């Protein structure tokens, strides 16, 4: 287990330190050594990688770990994929006491299965659990349980360099009460399934954005820095509005200065020539309204390791971005996230006017370089401690 901790360790910036102090639960964590496995008697056929739609197919097994305030953590279980049985008053169903993570496993060119910086997901999940008043757990123990699940269902990891196995750890409050209070019962469950490209436009085609200051994704003092389901459901109506206006994704703005924050469910990057003539990669800072993405951190780490241009985390307003576009200083704009890896942005609709972004006209050299660097690591073409074997 010590080797696992070392191999999966990675640097991650915490967006918003938060401690519930006396509200933290004193329960000891579950142990991967206590994991029990019930194998499915009927295995499902595996879909062809070329037919995969994101989030629609699931493997043969799942992981569950239950907790109660009275009994603490139960032993983790891997069992056949099945429906959950929940009390109708479960707190996750009424008050969104729920959080999740998004991870992937990749089948490499050497046929070995790898994860990608998984401890960063465990650290973020742990912070989200703390903020949600859910019981804390040992991050390495959960990761080892997830590794065992992927190992058992490894034939579900697509034999393709354009697909992967998506891993969805989820943590819900299942307190059978309508009282608005911390959950006295909770469950972690993990489901996995093969996925292809996240966007219908493909893995590296530009998307168009709607920037409407009338809609807000998150605010300072809120929970935008945590991966909670309640941050995602309310965005669907805005996404539908974007589609109605001929766009594919939403550029989220915040405050009177119309700060640029995130794009869809991705972190945002801008590569430009600053006013002083210096090339710079810019992304919004982790100031409480930005989700600390694993891909975001990886791009920042790579860029700083290269040392070829300035790397900055700071706020940027729409006024500043539009001024840079008018001056011809913007080179590339792209989103970054686990589902899409890197996604170029081609245009922006703001207050009834469409602004063309020259991302594709500029290669996009940097976005493609990031995409190649990350996928080379994920699929084993480049050996890295970021991609531990399953």
CSV table of C-alpha atoms in Angstrom, one decimal:
chain,number,residue,atom,x,y,z
A,1,UNK,CA,0.0,0.0,0.0
A,2,UNK,CA,2.9,2.3,0.7
A,3,UNK,CA,4.1,1.9,-2.9
A,4,UNK,CA,0.6,2.6,-4.1
A,5,UNK,CA,0.6,5.9,-2.2
A,6,UNK,CA,3.9,6.9,-3.7
A,7,UNK,CA,3.1,5.9,-7.3
A,8,UNK,CA,-0.3,7.7,-7.3
A,9,UNK,CA,0.9,10.9,-5.5
A,10,UNK,CA,0.7,14.1,-7.5
A,11,UNK,CA,0.8,17.8,-6.8
A,12,UNK,CA,-2.6,19.4,-6.7
A,13,UNK,CA,-3.6,22.9,-5.7
A,14,UNK,CA,-6.6,23.0,-3.3
A,15,UNK,CA,-9.1,25.6,-4.5
A,16,UNK,CA,-10.7,26.5,-1.2
A,17,UNK,CA,-9.5,25.0,2.0
A,18,UNK,CA,-12.5,23.9,4.1
A,19,UNK,CA,-12.7,22.1,7.4
A,20,UNK,CA,-15.8,21.2,9.2
A,21,UNK,CA,-13.9,20.9,12.5
A,22,UNK,CA,-16.0,19.3,15.1
A,23,UNK,CA,-18.5,18.1,12.5
A,24,UNK,CA,-15.9,15.7,11.0
A,25,UNK,CA,-16.7,12.1,11.5
A,26,UNK,CA,-14.4,10.1,13.7
A,27,UNK,CA,-15.1,6.8,11.8
A,28,UNK,CA,-12.1,4.8,10.7
A,29,UNK,CA,-11.9,4.1,7.0
A,30,UNK,CA,-12.7,1.0,5.2
A,31,UNK,CA,-9.8,-1.2,4.0
A,32,UNK,CA,-9.2,-2.6,0.6
A,33,UNK,CA,-7.8,-5.8,2.3
A,34,UNK,CA,-11.4,-6.4,3.5
A,35,UNK,CA,-12.8,-6.2,-0.1
A,36,UNK,CA,-15.1,-9.0,-1.1
A,37,UNK,CA,-15.9,-9.9,-4.7
A,38,UNK,CA,-19.0,-11.5,-6.1
A,39,UNK,CA,-18.5,-12.3,-9.8
A,40,UNK,CA,-21.4,-11.8,-12.3
A,41,UNK,CA,-22.7,-15.1,-13.6
A,42,UNK,CA,-23.7,-13.6,-16.9
A,43,UNK,CA,-21.2,-11.4,-18.7
A,44,UNK,CA,-22.5,-8.8,-21.2
A,45,UNK,CA,-21.1,-8.5,-24.7
A,46,UNK,CA,-18.6,-5.7,-25.2
A,47,UNK,CA,-19.5,-3.0,-27.7
A,48,UNK,CA,-17.4,-2.1,-30.6
A,49,UNK,CA,-15.3,1.0,-29.8
A,50,UNK,CA,-16.5,2.8,-32.9
A,51,UNK,CA,-20.1,2.7,-31.7
A,52,UNK,CA,-19.5,4.1,-28.2
A,53,UNK,CA,-21.6,7.0,-26.9
A,54,UNK,CA,-20.4,8.7,-23.7
A,55,UNK,CA,-21.9,7.4,-20.5
A,56,UNK,CA,-24.4,4.9,-22.1
A,57,UNK,CA,-22.7,1.5,-21.6
A,58,UNK,CA,-21.5,0.0,-18.3
A,59,UNK,CA,-19.4,-3.0,-17.3
A,60,UNK,CA,-20.4,-6.2,-15.5
A,61,UNK,CA,-19.5,-5.2,-12.0
A,62,UNK,CA,-19.6,-2.2,-9.5
A,63,UNK,CA,-18.1,-1.3,-6.2
A,64,UNK,CA,-20.1,-0.3,-3.1
A,65,UNK,CA,-19.1,0.8,0.4
A,66,UNK,CA,-21.7,1.7,3.0
A,67,UNK,CA,-21.4,3.8,6.1
A,68,UNK,CA,-23.6,4.6,9.1
A,69,UNK,CA,-22.9,7.0,11.9
A,70,UNK,CA,-23.6,4.2,14.4
A,71,UNK,CA,-21.6,1.4,12.8
A,72,UNK,CA,-19.0,3.3,10.7
A,73,UNK,CA,-17.6,1.9,7.4
A,74,UNK,CA,-18.6,-1.5,6.3
A,75,UNK,CA,-16.4,-3.8,4.2
A,76,UNK,CA,-16.2,-2.7,0.5
A,77,UNK,CA,-17.9,-5.0,-2.0
A,78,UNK,CA,-17.5,-5.6,-5.7
A,79,UNK,CA,-20.7,-7.2,-7.0
A,80,UNK,CA,-22.6,-7.6,-10.3
A,81,UNK,CA,-23.8,-4.3,-11.8
A,82,UNK,CA,-27.3,-3.7,-10.5
A,83,UNK,CA,-29.8,-1.1,-9.5
A,84,UNK,CA,-29.6,0.6,-6.1
A,85,UNK,CA,-32.3,0.3,-3.6
A,86,UNK,CA,-32.9,3.6,-1.7
A,87,UNK,CA,-35.4,4.8,0.8
A,88,UNK,CA,-37.7,7.4,-0.8
A,89,UNK,CA,-36.6,10.0,1.8
A,90,UNK,CA,-32.9,9.5,1.1
A,91,UNK,CA,-31.1,12.8,1.5
A,92,UNK,CA,-29.3,12.6,-1.9
A,93,UNK,CA,-32.7,12.6,-3.6
A,94,UNK,CA,-34.1,15.6,-1.8
A,95,UNK,CA,-31.2,17.9,-0.8
A,96,UNK,CA,-28.5,16.9,-3.3
A,97,UNK,CA,-26.1,15.5,-0.7
A,98,UNK,CA,-24.1,13.9,-3.4
A,99,UNK,CA,-20.7,14.2,-5.1
A,100,UNK,CA,-18.8,12.4,-7.8
A,101,UNK,CA,-15.5,12.1,-9.7
A,102,UNK,CA,-14.6,11.4,-13.3
A,103,UNK,CA,-11.5,9.2,-14.1
A,104,UNK,CA,-10.4,7.0,-16.9
A,105,UNK,CA,-8.4,3.9,-17.5
A,106,UNK,CA,-6.6,3.4,-20.8
A,107,UNK,CA,-5.4,0.4,-22.8
A,108,UNK,CA,-1.9,1.2,-23.9
A,109,UNK,CA,0.0,0.4,-27.0
A,110,UNK,CA,1.7,-2.4,-25.0
A,111,UNK,CA,-1.8,-3.8,-24.0
A,112,UNK,CA,-1.3,-2.7,-20.4
A,113,UNK,CA,-4.1,-0.8,-18.6
A,114,UNK,CA,-3.2,2.5,-17.0
A,115,UNK,CA,-4.9,5.1,-14.8
A,116,UNK,CA,-4.1,8.8,-15.0
A,117,UNK,CA,-3.1,10.7,-11.9
A,118,UNK,CA,-5.8,9.0,-9.9
A,119,UNK,CA,-4.8,10.3,-6.5
A,120,UNK,CA,-5.7,13.8,-7.6
A,121,UNK,CA,-9.2,12.6,-8.1
A,122,UNK,CA,-9.2,10.9,-4.6
A,123,UNK,CA,-7.9,14.2,-3.0
A,124,UNK,CA,-10.6,16.2,-4.7
A,125,UNK,CA,-13.3,13.7,-3.8
A,126,UNK,CA,-12.1,13.8,-0.2
A,127,UNK,CA,-12.4,17.6,-0.1
A,128,UNK,CA,-15.9,17.4,-1.6
A,129,UNK,CA,-16.9,14.9,1.0
A,130,UNK,CA,-15.7,17.2,3.8
A,131,UNK,CA,-17.7,20.1,2.3
A,132,UNK,CA,-20.8,17.9,1.9
A,133,UNK,CA,-20.7,16.8,5.6
A,134,UNK,CA,-20.2,13.2,4.4
A,135,UNK,CA,-17.8,10.8,6.2
A,136,UNK,CA,-14.2,10.9,5.3
A,137,UNK,CA,-12.2,8.0,4.1
A,138,UNK,CA,-8.7,6.9,3.3
A,139,UNK,CA,-7.9,8.0,-0.2
A,140,UNK,CA,-5.4,5.2,-1.0
A,141,UNK,CA,-7.8,2.5,0.3
A,142,UNK,CA,-10.6,3.7,-2.0
A,143,UNK,CA,-8.2,4.0,-4.9
A,144,UNK,CA,-7.0,0.4,-4.3
A,145,UNK,CA,-10.7,-0.8,-4.3
A,146,UNK,CA,-11.2,1.1,-7.6
A,147,UNK,CA,-8.1,-0.5,-9.1
A,148,UNK,CA,-9.4,-3.9,-8.1
A,149,UNK,CA,-12.7,-3.1,-9.9
A,150,UNK,CA,-10.9,-2.0,-13.1
A,151,UNK,CA,-8.7,-5.1,-12.9
A,152,UNK,CA,-11.7,-7.4,-12.7
A,153,UNK,CA,-13.5,-5.6,-15.6
A,154,UNK,CA,-10.3,-4.9,-17.6
A,155,UNK,CA,-11.8,-6.5,-20.7
A,156,UNK,CA,-14.1,-3.5,-20.8
A,157,UNK,CA,-11.2,-1.2,-21.3
A,158,UNK,CA,-11.5,-0.7,-25.1
A,159,UNK,CA,-8.9,-2.2,-27.4
A,160,UNK,CA,-8.6,1.2,-29.1
A,161,UNK,CA,-6.4,4.3,-28.9
A,162,UNK,CA,-9.5,6.5,-29.4
A,163,UNK,CA,-11.5,5.2,-26.5
A,164,UNK,CA,-11.1,4.5,-22.8
A,165,UNK,CA,-12.9,3.2,-19.7
A,166,UNK,CA,-14.7,5.9,-17.8
A,167,UNK,CA,-14.7,5.5,-14.0
A,168,UNK,CA,-17.4,7.2,-12.0
A,169,UNK,CA,-16.9,7.2,-8.2
A,170,UNK,CA,-20.0,8.6,-6.5
A,171,UNK,CA,-20.8,9.4,-2.9
A,172,UNK,CA,-24.3,9.9,-1.7
A,173,UNK,CA,-26.2,10.6,1.5
A,174,UNK,CA,-28.8,7.9,2.1
A,175,UNK,CA,-30.2,9.1,5.4
A,176,UNK,CA,-33.9,8.0,5.4
A,177,UNK,CA,-35.2,11.4,6.7
A,178,UNK,CA,-36.6,14.6,5.3
A,179,UNK,CA,-34.8,16.7,7.9
A,180,UNK,CA,-32.2,19.1,6.5
A,181,UNK,CA,-29.2,17.8,8.3
A,182,UNK,CA,-26.0,15.9,7.8
A,183,UNK,CA,-26.5,12.3,6.6
A,184,UNK,CA,-26.2,9.6,9.2
A,185,UNK,CA,-26.1,7.0,6.4
A,186,UNK,CA,-24.0,7.2,3.3
A,187,UNK,CA,-22.8,5.1,0.4
A,188,UNK,CA,-19.8,5.2,-2.0
A,189,UNK,CA,-20.4,3.4,-5.3
A,190,UNK,CA,-18.3,3.2,-8.4
A,191,UNK,CA,-19.5,2.3,-11.9
A,192,UNK,CA,-17.3,2.0,-15.0
A,193,UNK,CA,-18.0,1.9,-18.7
A,194,UNK,CA,-16.3,2.2,-22.1
A,195,UNK,CA,-16.5,5.7,-23.7
A,196,UNK,CA,-15.5,7.3,-27.0
A,197,UNK,CA,-15.3,11.0,-27.7
A,198,UNK,CA,-17.3,13.2,-25.4
A,199,UNK,CA,-18.5,15.7,-28.0
A,200,UNK,CA,-20.5,14.8,-31.1
A,201,UNK,CA,-18.1,17.0,-33.2
A,202,UNK,CA,-15.3,14.5,-32.5
A,203,UNK,CA,-12.2,14.4,-30.3
A,204,UNK,CA,-10.5,17.5,-31.8
A,205,UNK,CA,-12.9,19.7,-33.7
A,206,UNK,CA,-13.6,23.3,-32.5
A,207,UNK,CA,-16.8,24.1,-30.5
A,208,UNK,CA,-18.8,27.3,-30.4
A,209,UNK,CA,-19.6,29.1,-27.2
A,210,UNK,CA,-22.5,31.1,-25.8
A,211,UNK,CA,-21.4,33.8,-23.3
A,212,UNK,CA,-24.5,35.2,-21.5
A,213,UNK,CA,-23.8,37.2,-18.3
A,214,UNK,CA,-27.4,36.5,-17.3
A,215,UNK,CA,-26.4,32.9,-16.3
A,216,UNK,CA,-24.0,32.0,-13.5
A,217,UNK,CA,-22.5,28.6,-12.8
A,218,UNK,CA,-20.9,29.3,-9.4
A,219,UNK,CA,-20.1,32.2,-7.0
A,220,UNK,CA,-17.5,32.9,-4.4
A,221,UNK,CA,-18.4,31.5,-1.1
A,222,UNK,CA,-20.4,28.7,-2.8
A,223,UNK,CA,-19.4,25.2,-3.9
A,224,UNK,CA,-18.2,25.7,-7.5
A,225,UNK,CA,-14.8,24.4,-6.5
A,226,UNK,CA,-16.2,21.0,-5.5
A,227,UNK,CA,-17.5,18.2,-7.8
A,228,UNK,CA,-21.1,18.0,-6.6
A,229,UNK,CA,-24.0,16.9,-8.7
A,230,UNK,CA,-25.9,20.1,-7.7
A,231,UNK,CA,-23.4,22.1,-9.7
A,232,UNK,CA,-24.3,20.3,-12.9
A,233,UNK,CA,-28.1,19.8,-13.1
A,234,UNK,CA,-28.9,23.6,-13.2
A,235,UNK,CA,-26.5,24.1,-16.2
A,236,UNK,CA,-28.6,21.9,-18.5
A,237,UNK,CA,-31.2,24.6,-19.3
A,238,UNK,CA,-28.4,27.0,-20.1
A,239,UNK,CA,-26.8,24.4,-22.4
A,240,UNK,CA,-30.1,24.0,-24.1
A,241,UNK,CA,-30.3,27.7,-24.6
A,242,UNK,CA,-26.8,27.7,-26.2
A,243,UNK,CA,-27.9,25.0,-28.6
A,244,UNK,CA,-31.0,27.1,-29.5
A,245,UNK,CA,-28.7,29.9,-30.4
A,246,UNK,CA,-26.5,27.7,-32.6
A,247,UNK,CA,-23.7,27.1,-30.1
A,248,UNK,CA,-22.4,23.9,-28.6
A,249,UNK,CA,-21.2,24.9,-25.2
A,250,UNK,CA,-21.5,27.7,-22.6
A,251,UNK,CA,-18.7,30.2,-21.6
A,252,UNK,CA,-19.6,30.9,-18.0
A,253,UNK,CA,-19.1,34.5,-16.8
A,254,UNK,CA,-19.2,35.9,-13.3
A,255,UNK,CA,-19.7,39.2,-11.6
A,256,UNK,CA,-19.9,42.8,-12.7
A,257,UNK,CA,-16.6,42.5,-14.5
A,258,UNK,CA,-17.9,39.5,-16.4
A,259,UNK,CA,-15.0,37.3,-15.4
A,260,UNK,CA,-14.3,34.4,-17.7
A,261,UNK,CA,-14.5,31.2,-15.5
A,262,UNK,CA,-15.2,27.8,-17.2
A,263,UNK,CA,-16.4,26.5,-20.6
A,264,UNK,CA,-19.2,24.0,-20.3
A,265,UNK,CA,-17.9,21.4,-17.8
A,266,UNK,CA,-14.3,22.2,-18.7
A,267,UNK,CA,-11.5,24.4,-17.4
A,268,UNK,CA,-10.6,27.2,-19.8
A,269,UNK,CA,-7.2,28.1,-21.3
A,270,UNK,CA,-6.2,31.1,-23.4
A,271,UNK,CA,-2.9,31.2,-25.3
A,272,UNK,CA,-2.1,34.7,-26.5
A,273,UNK,CA,0.5,37.4,-27.0
A,274,UNK,CA,0.4,39.7,-23.9
A,275,UNK,CA,0.5,43.5,-24.3
A,276,UNK,CA,4.2,43.4,-23.7
A,277,UNK,CA,4.7,41.1,-26.6
A,278,UNK,CA,5.4,38.0,-24.5
A,279,UNK,CA,3.7,34.7,-25.2
A,280,UNK,CA,1.5,33.6,-22.3
A,281,UNK,CA,-0.8,30.7,-21.3
A,282,UNK,CA,-3.5,32.0,-19.1
A,283,UNK,CA,-6.2,30.2,-17.1
A,284,UNK,CA,-8.6,31.5,-14.3
A,285,UNK,CA,-7.2,31.0,-10.8
A,286,UNK,CA,-8.6,28.5,-8.2
A,287,UNK,CA,-10.4,31.2,-6.2
A,288,UNK,CA,-13.5,29.2,-5.1
A,289,UNK,CA,-15.5,29.3,-8.3
A,290,UNK,CA,-13.2,27.2,-10.5
A,291,UNK,CA,-13.2,23.4,-10.3
A,292,UNK,CA,-9.6,22.2,-9.8
A,293,UNK,CA,-9.4,19.9,-12.8
A,294,UNK,CA,-6.9,17.1,-13.1
A,295,UNK,CA,-6.4,17.9,-16.8
A,296,UNK,CA,-6.1,21.6,-15.9
A,297,UNK,CA,-3.3,20.8,-13.4
A,298,UNK,CA,-1.6,18.5,-15.8
A,299,UNK,CA,-1.5,21.2,-18.6
A,300,UNK,CA,-0.1,23.7,-16.1
A,301,UNK,CA,2.5,21.2,-14.9
A,302,UNK,CA,3.6,20.4,-18.5
A,303,UNK,CA,3.8,24.1,-19.6
A,304,UNK,CA,5.9,25.0,-16.6
A,305,UNK,CA,8.2,22.1,-17.2
A,306,UNK,CA,8.7,23.2,-20.8
A,307,UNK,CA,9.5,26.7,-19.7
A,308,UNK,CA,8.9,28.1,-23.2
A,309,UNK,CA,6.3,30.7,-22.4
A,310,UNK,CA,4.8,32.5,-19.4
A,311,UNK,CA,2.2,30.5,-17.4
A,312,UNK,CA,-0.3,32.6,-15.5
A,313,UNK,CA,-3.3,31.9,-13.3
A,314,UNK,CA,-5.4,35.1,-13.0
A,315,UNK,CA,-8.8,36.5,-13.6
A,316,UNK,CA,-9.7,37.8,-17.1
A,317,UNK,CA,-12.8,39.8,-18.0
A,318,UNK,CA,-14.8,39.6,-21.2
A,319,UNK,CA,-13.7,43.1,-22.0
A,320,UNK,CA,-10.1,42.1,-21.9
A,321,UNK,CA,-10.6,39.0,-24.0
A,322,UNK,CA,-12.6,40.9,-26.7
A,323,UNK,CA,-10.0,43.7,-26.8
A,324,UNK,CA,-7.3,41.1,-27.3
A,325,UNK,CA,-9.3,39.4,-30.1
A,326,UNK,CA,-9.8,42.8,-31.8
A,327,UNK,CA,-6.0,43.4,-31.5
A,328,UNK,CA,-5.2,40.0,-33.0
A,329,UNK,CA,-3.3,38.9,-29.9
A,330,UNK,CA,-5.4,35.8,-29.1
A,331,UNK,CA,-3.8,32.7,-30.6
A,332,UNK,CA,-5.7,29.7,-29.2
A,333,UNK,CA,-8.6,29.2,-26.8
A,334,UNK,CA,-9.4,25.7,-25.6
A,335,UNK,CA,-11.1,23.8,-22.8
A,336,UNK,CA,-9.6,20.9,-20.8
A,337,UNK,CA,-11.2,18.1,-18.9
A,338,UNK,CA,-11.1,14.4,-18.2
A,339,UNK,CA,-14.0,13.6,-20.7
A,340,UNK,CA,-12.6,15.6,-23.7
A,341,UNK,CA,-8.9,15.9,-22.7
A,342,UNK,CA,-8.4,19.1,-24.8
A,343,UNK,CA,-11.1,20.8,-26.8
A,344,UNK,CA,-10.5,23.8,-29.1
A,345,UNK,CA,-12.8,26.8,-29.2
A,346,UNK,CA,-13.7,28.3,-32.6
A,347,UNK,CA,-16.2,31.0,-32.0
A,348,UNK,CA,-18.0,33.0,-29.3
A,349,UNK,CA,-21.5,34.4,-29.3
A,350,UNK,CA,-21.8,37.4,-26.9
A,351,UNK,CA,-24.6,39.9,-26.7
A,352,UNK,CA,-25.9,39.0,-30.1
A,353,UNK,CA,-22.5,39.2,-31.9
A,354,UNK,CA,-20.3,36.3,-33.0
A,355,UNK,CA,-16.6,36.6,-32.5
A,356,UNK,CA,-14.3,34.3,-34.4
A,357,UNK,CA,-11.4,32.8,-32.4
A,358,UNK,CA,-8.4,31.9,-34.5
A,359,UNK,CA,-7.6,28.7,-32.6
A,360,UNK,CA,-7.7,26.4,-35.7
A,361,UNK,CA,-5.9,28.9,-37.9
A,362,UNK,CA,-3.0,28.7,-35.5
A,363,UNK,CA,-2.7,24.9,-35.8
A,364,UNK,CA,-3.8,24.9,-33.0
A,365,UNK,CA,-0.1,24.1,-32.2
A,366,UNK,CA,-0.3,24.3,-28.4
A,367,UNK,CA,-3.6,22.6,-28.0
A,368,UNK,CA,-2.5,19.7,-30.2
A,369,UNK,CA,0.8,19.5,-28.4
A,370,UNK,CA,-0.9,19.2,-25.0
A,371,UNK,CA,-3.3,16.6,-26.5
A,372,UNK,CA,-0.4,14.5,-27.8
A,373,UNK,CA,1.6,14.8,-24.6
A,374,UNK,CA,-1.3,13.7,-22.4
A,375,UNK,CA,-2.5,10.9,-24.7
A,376,UNK,CA,1.0,9.6,-25.2
A,377,UNK,CA,1.2,9.2,-21.4
A,378,UNK,CA,-2.2,7.8,-21.0
A,379,UNK,CA,-1.8,5.2,-23.8
A,380,UNK,CA,1.7,4.2,-22.7
A,381,UNK,CA,3.7,5.7,-25.7
A,382,UNK,CA,5.5,7.8,-23.1
A,383,UNK,CA,6.4,6.3,-19.7
A,384,UNK,CA,5.4,8.5,-16.8
A,385,UNK,CA,4.7,8.3,-13.1
A,386,UNK,CA,1.4,10.0,-13.9
A,387,UNK,CA,0.1,6.8,-15.5
A,388,UNK,CA,0.4,3.9,-13.0
A,389,UNK,CA,-0.4,0.4,-14.2
A,390,UNK,CA,-3.6,-1.3,-13.0
